[in-house]
Amino acid sequence: MITIISGTNRADSMTLRTANLYYRLLAEKEDNVRLLSLENKQVWERGSEMLDIEREYLIPAEKFIFIMPEYNASFPGILKLMLDNSDIKKCWWYKKAALVGISDGRAGNLRGIEHMTAILHYMKVHVLYNKLVISRINEEIDTAGYLLKPETAE
């Protein structure tokens, strides 16, 4: 199973639009793809909602795609809270992850991707060497979550 994680809890975010785009494209090729949005999720404690997320999205996944916006040269705190409150051995050890950074600026969250890479390596996750940074995300994806530029689709 592949789990795509939309790494912010902000409503109506470009992160979730990007994650939905990834989901649509990947679901055409793979059978078992899930999308985890952190919007309206309570992951700051190991309560019932966090345990449900683990059971449904994290433990069964073999691979992850993290879609991460830039927050102050890193990534959102809600994503770090989810990592911190999950069962690291069951959810993360020896699994694979691809990282996608998005921003409306020029760097596409490059610093946040490097920060996340260090954290995931500590958690024994194999991080794909090629990381995708998408800058000026508002020029790449429209409000419905579709690509605006044919070059990006290629």
PDB file of C-alpha atoms in Angstrom:
ATOM      1  CA  MET A   1       0.000   0.000   0.000  1.00  0.00           C
ATOM      2  CA  ILE A   2       1.105   3.573  -0.724  1.00  0.00           C
ATOM      3  CA  THR A   3      -0.040   6.372   1.570  1.00  0.00           C
ATOM      4  CA  ILE A   4       0.084   9.954   0.341  1.00  0.00           C
ATOM      5  CA  ILE A   5       0.269  12.381   3.261  1.00  0.00           C
ATOM      6  CA  SER A   6      -0.956  15.942   2.846  1.00  0.00           C
ATOM      7  CA  GLY A   7       1.298  17.538   5.440  1.00  0.00           C
ATOM      8  CA  THR A   8      -0.762  20.478   6.688  1.00  0.00           C
ATOM      9  CA  ASN A   9      -3.960  21.017   8.616  1.00  0.00           C
ATOM     10  CA  ARG A  10      -4.850  24.267   6.871  1.00  0.00           C
ATOM     11  CA  ALA A  11      -8.240  24.265   5.190  1.00  0.00           C
ATOM     12  CA  ASP A  12      -8.418  24.522   1.402  1.00  0.00           C
ATOM     13  CA  SER A  13      -4.639  24.282   1.050  1.00  0.00           C
ATOM     14  CA  MET A  14      -2.519  23.926  -2.060  1.00  0.00           C
ATOM     15  CA  THR A  15      -0.904  21.012  -0.229  1.00  0.00           C
ATOM     16  CA  LEU A  16      -4.139  19.039  -0.229  1.00  0.00           C
ATOM     17  CA  ARG A  17      -4.795  19.987  -3.868  1.00  0.00           C
ATOM     18  CA  THR A  18      -1.327  18.712  -4.761  1.00  0.00           C
ATOM     19  CA  ALA A  19      -1.866  15.530  -2.736  1.00  0.00           C
ATOM     20  CA  ASN A  20      -5.193  14.941  -4.508  1.00  0.00           C
ATOM     21  CA  LEU A  21      -3.448  15.368  -7.848  1.00  0.00           C
ATOM     22  CA  TYR A  22      -0.839  12.789  -6.826  1.00  0.00           C
ATOM     23  CA  TYR A  23      -3.625  10.488  -5.647  1.00  0.00           C
ATOM     24  CA  ARG A  24      -5.521  10.721  -8.958  1.00  0.00           C
ATOM     25  CA  LEU A  25      -2.385  10.097 -11.036  1.00  0.00           C
ATOM     26  CA  LEU A  26      -1.144   7.222  -8.872  1.00  0.00           C
ATOM     27  CA  ALA A  27      -4.553   5.555  -8.498  1.00  0.00           C
ATOM     28  CA  GLU A  28      -4.612   5.119 -12.285  1.00  0.00           C
ATOM     29  CA  LYS A  29      -1.508   2.912 -12.008  1.00  0.00           C
ATOM     30  CA  GLU A  30      -1.752   1.341  -8.544  1.00  0.00           C
ATOM     31  CA  ASP A  31      -4.630  -0.427  -6.832  1.00  0.00           C
ATOM     32  CA  ASN A  32      -3.876   0.241  -3.196  1.00  0.00           C
ATOM     33  CA  VAL A  33      -3.335   3.975  -2.717  1.00  0.00           C
ATOM     34  CA  ARG A  34      -4.622   6.004   0.213  1.00  0.00           C
ATOM     35  CA  LEU A  35      -4.662   9.729   0.880  1.00  0.00           C
ATOM     36  CA  LEU A  36      -4.218  10.997   4.435  1.00  0.00           C
ATOM     37  CA  SER A  37      -5.144  14.623   4.954  1.00  0.00           C
ATOM     38  CA  LEU A  38      -4.182  16.123   8.311  1.00  0.00           C
ATOM     39  CA  GLU A  39      -6.928  18.722   8.003  1.00  0.00           C
ATOM     40  CA  ASN A  40      -9.198  18.532  11.079  1.00  0.00           C
ATOM     41  CA  LYS A  41      -7.141  15.665  12.552  1.00  0.00           C
ATOM     42  CA  GLN A  42      -6.186  15.468  16.216  1.00  0.00           C
ATOM     43  CA  VAL A  43      -2.728  13.947  16.083  1.00  0.00           C
ATOM     44  CA  TRP A  44      -1.162  15.855  18.978  1.00  0.00           C
ATOM     45  CA  GLU A  45      -1.929  12.996  21.361  1.00  0.00           C
ATOM     46  CA  ARG A  46      -2.042   9.203  21.137  1.00  0.00           C
ATOM     47  CA  GLY A  47      -5.822   9.226  21.311  1.00  0.00           C
ATOM     48  CA  SER A  48      -8.349   7.183  19.362  1.00  0.00           C
ATOM     49  CA  GLU A  49      -8.065   9.320  16.210  1.00  0.00           C
ATOM     50  CA  MET A  50      -4.274   8.865  16.060  1.00  0.00           C
ATOM     51  CA  LEU A  51      -4.646   5.111  16.605  1.00  0.00           C
ATOM     52  CA  ASP A  52      -7.207   4.981  13.774  1.00  0.00           C
ATOM     53  CA  ILE A  53      -4.780   6.838  11.478  1.00  0.00           C
ATOM     54  CA  GLU A  54      -2.055   4.348  12.352  1.00  0.00           C
ATOM     55  CA  ARG A  55      -4.299   1.345  11.646  1.00  0.00           C
ATOM     56  CA  GLU A  56      -5.752   2.673   8.401  1.00  0.00           C
ATOM     57  CA  TYR A  57      -2.925   4.667   6.804  1.00  0.00           C
ATOM     58  CA  LEU A  58       0.462   4.185   8.446  1.00  0.00           C
ATOM     59  CA  ILE A  59       0.993   0.602   9.594  1.00  0.00           C
ATOM     60  CA  PRO A  60      -0.278  -1.104   6.415  1.00  0.00           C
ATOM     61  CA  ALA A  61       1.688   1.241   4.124  1.00  0.00           C
ATOM     62  CA  GLU A  62       4.921   0.059   2.558  1.00  0.00           C
ATOM     63  CA  LYS A  63       5.630   3.415   0.913  1.00  0.00           C
ATOM     64  CA  PHE A  64       4.778   7.032   1.665  1.00  0.00           C
ATOM     65  CA  ILE A  65       4.643  10.210  -0.375  1.00  0.00           C
ATOM     66  CA  PHE A  66       4.892  13.295   1.807  1.00  0.00           C
ATOM     67  CA  ILE A  67       3.505  16.492   0.274  1.00  0.00           C
ATOM     68  CA  MET A  68       4.900  19.272   2.447  1.00  0.00           C
ATOM     69  CA  PRO A  69       4.407  23.026   2.262  1.00  0.00           C
ATOM     70  CA  GLU A  70       7.033  25.398   3.518  1.00  0.00           C
ATOM     71  CA  TYR A  71       6.426  26.760   7.000  1.00  0.00           C
ATOM     72  CA  ASN A  72       9.258  29.022   8.204  1.00  0.00           C
ATOM     73  CA  ALA A  73      11.970  27.198   6.227  1.00  0.00           C
ATOM     74  CA  SER A  74      10.728  23.810   7.432  1.00  0.00           C
ATOM     75  CA  PHE A  75       7.442  21.913   7.363  1.00  0.00           C
ATOM     76  CA  PRO A  76       4.206  22.196   9.399  1.00  0.00           C
ATOM     77  CA  GLY A  77       4.186  21.329  13.060  1.00  0.00           C
ATOM     78  CA  ILE A  78       1.104  19.140  12.653  1.00  0.00           C
ATOM     79  CA  LEU A  79       3.146  16.773  10.476  1.00  0.00           C
ATOM     80  CA  LYS A  80       5.887  16.576  13.118  1.00  0.00           C
ATOM     81  CA  LEU A  81       3.239  15.942  15.789  1.00  0.00           C
ATOM     82  CA  MET A  82       1.871  13.040  13.768  1.00  0.00           C
ATOM     83  CA  LEU A  83       5.350  11.529  13.480  1.00  0.00           C
ATOM     84  CA  ASP A  84       6.056  12.063  17.185  1.00  0.00           C
ATOM     85  CA  ASN A  85       2.788  10.504  18.330  1.00  0.00           C
ATOM     86  CA  SER A  86       2.910   7.461  16.079  1.00  0.00           C
ATOM     87  CA  ASP A  87       4.363   4.072  16.948  1.00  0.00           C
ATOM     88  CA  ILE A  88       7.702   4.554  15.214  1.00  0.00           C
ATOM     89  CA  LYS A  89       8.617   0.886  14.909  1.00  0.00           C
ATOM     90  CA  LYS A  90       5.242  -0.223  13.526  1.00  0.00           C
ATOM     91  CA  CYS A  91       4.589   2.772  11.301  1.00  0.00           C
ATOM     92  CA  TRP A  92       7.977   3.773   9.918  1.00  0.00           C
ATOM     93  CA  TRP A  93      10.898   1.380  10.378  1.00  0.00           C
ATOM     94  CA  TYR A  94      12.384   0.159   7.073  1.00  0.00           C
ATOM     95  CA  LYS A  95       9.641   1.619   4.907  1.00  0.00           C
ATOM     96  CA  LYS A  96      10.180   3.902   1.917  1.00  0.00           C
ATOM     97  CA  ALA A  97       9.304   7.557   1.427  1.00  0.00           C
ATOM     98  CA  ALA A  98       9.302  10.105  -1.373  1.00  0.00           C
ATOM     99  CA  LEU A  99       9.317  13.788  -0.463  1.00  0.00           C
ATOM    100  CA  VAL A 100       7.609  16.589  -2.352  1.00  0.00           C
ATOM    101  CA  GLY A 101       8.076  20.158  -1.191  1.00  0.00           C
ATOM    102  CA  ILE A 102       5.796  22.927  -2.339  1.00  0.00           C
ATOM    103  CA  SER A 103       5.848  26.667  -1.860  1.00  0.00           C
ATOM    104  CA  ASP A 104       4.698  29.814  -3.536  1.00  0.00           C
ATOM    105  CA  GLY A 105       8.281  31.056  -3.393  1.00  0.00           C
ATOM    106  CA  ARG A 106      11.376  30.038  -5.333  1.00  0.00           C
ATOM    107  CA  ALA A 107      12.826  27.154  -3.319  1.00  0.00           C
ATOM    108  CA  GLY A 108       9.887  24.737  -3.219  1.00  0.00           C
ATOM    109  CA  ASN A 109      10.503  23.980   0.473  1.00  0.00           C
ATOM    110  CA  LEU A 110      13.992  22.632  -0.117  1.00  0.00           C
ATOM    111  CA  ARG A 111      15.006  23.300   3.508  1.00  0.00           C
ATOM    112  CA  GLY A 112      11.900  21.560   4.837  1.00  0.00           C
ATOM    113  CA  ILE A 113      12.638  18.520   2.692  1.00  0.00           C
ATOM    114  CA  GLU A 114      16.171  18.312   4.056  1.00  0.00           C
ATOM    115  CA  HIS A 115      14.846  18.658   7.599  1.00  0.00           C
ATOM    116  CA  MET A 116      12.302  15.876   7.005  1.00  0.00           C
ATOM    117  CA  THR A 117      14.970  13.684   5.403  1.00  0.00           C
ATOM    118  CA  ALA A 118      17.065  13.845   8.579  1.00  0.00           C
ATOM    119  CA  ILE A 119      14.060  12.979  10.751  1.00  0.00           C
ATOM    120  CA  LEU A 120      13.001  10.064   8.544  1.00  0.00           C
ATOM    121  CA  HIS A 121      16.547   8.684   8.431  1.00  0.00           C
ATOM    122  CA  TYR A 122      16.553   8.723  12.230  1.00  0.00           C
ATOM    123  CA  MET A 123      13.291   6.731  12.115  1.00  0.00           C
ATOM    124  CA  LYS A 124      14.938   4.178   9.787  1.00  0.00           C
ATOM    125  CA  VAL A 125      12.904   5.185   6.728  1.00  0.00           C
ATOM    126  CA  HIS A 126      14.546   4.799   3.324  1.00  0.00           C
ATOM    127  CA  VAL A 127      14.112   8.190   1.659  1.00  0.00           C
ATOM    128  CA  LEU A 128      14.119   8.363  -2.132  1.00  0.00           C
ATOM    129  CA  TYR A 129      17.233  10.225  -3.223  1.00  0.00           C
ATOM    130  CA  ASN A 130      15.434  12.311  -5.850  1.00  0.00           C
ATOM    131  CA  LYS A 131      13.288  14.821  -4.024  1.00  0.00           C
ATOM    132  CA  LEU A 132      10.812  16.987  -5.887  1.00  0.00           C
ATOM    133  CA  VAL A 133      10.546  20.673  -5.111  1.00  0.00           C
ATOM    134  CA  ILE A 134       7.722  22.596  -6.717  1.00  0.00           C
ATOM    135  CA  SER A 135       8.098  26.344  -6.483  1.00  0.00           C
ATOM    136  CA  ARG A 136       5.438  28.877  -7.374  1.00  0.00           C
ATOM    137  CA  ILE A 137       2.791  26.246  -6.735  1.00  0.00           C
ATOM    138  CA  ASN A 138      -0.020  28.726  -7.436  1.00  0.00           C
ATOM    139  CA  GLU A 139       1.197  28.930 -11.026  1.00  0.00           C
ATOM    140  CA  GLU A 140       1.377  25.133 -11.370  1.00  0.00           C
ATOM    141  CA  ILE A 141      -1.956  23.889  -9.988  1.00  0.00           C
ATOM    142  CA  ASP A 142      -5.366  25.519 -10.323  1.00  0.00           C
ATOM    143  CA  THR A 143      -8.023  25.815  -7.616  1.00  0.00           C
ATOM    144  CA  ALA A 144      -9.629  22.539  -8.724  1.00  0.00           C
ATOM    145  CA  GLY A 145      -6.308  20.716  -8.296  1.00  0.00           C
ATOM    146  CA  TYR A 146      -5.363  20.261 -11.952  1.00  0.00           C
ATOM    147  CA  LEU A 147      -2.052  21.071 -13.576  1.00  0.00           C
ATOM    148  CA  LEU A 148      -1.881  24.331 -15.444  1.00  0.00           C
ATOM    149  CA  LYS A 149       1.329  23.761 -17.381  1.00  0.00           C
ATOM    150  CA  PRO A 150       1.854  20.852 -19.792  1.00  0.00           C
ATOM    151  CA  GLU A 151       5.601  20.898 -19.057  1.00  0.00           C
ATOM    152  CA  THR A 152       4.913  20.034 -15.417  1.00  0.00           C
ATOM    153  CA  ALA A 153       2.663  17.142 -16.381  1.00  0.00           C
ATOM    154  CA  GLU A 154       5.478  15.640 -18.430  1.00  0.00           C
TER     155      GLU A 154
END
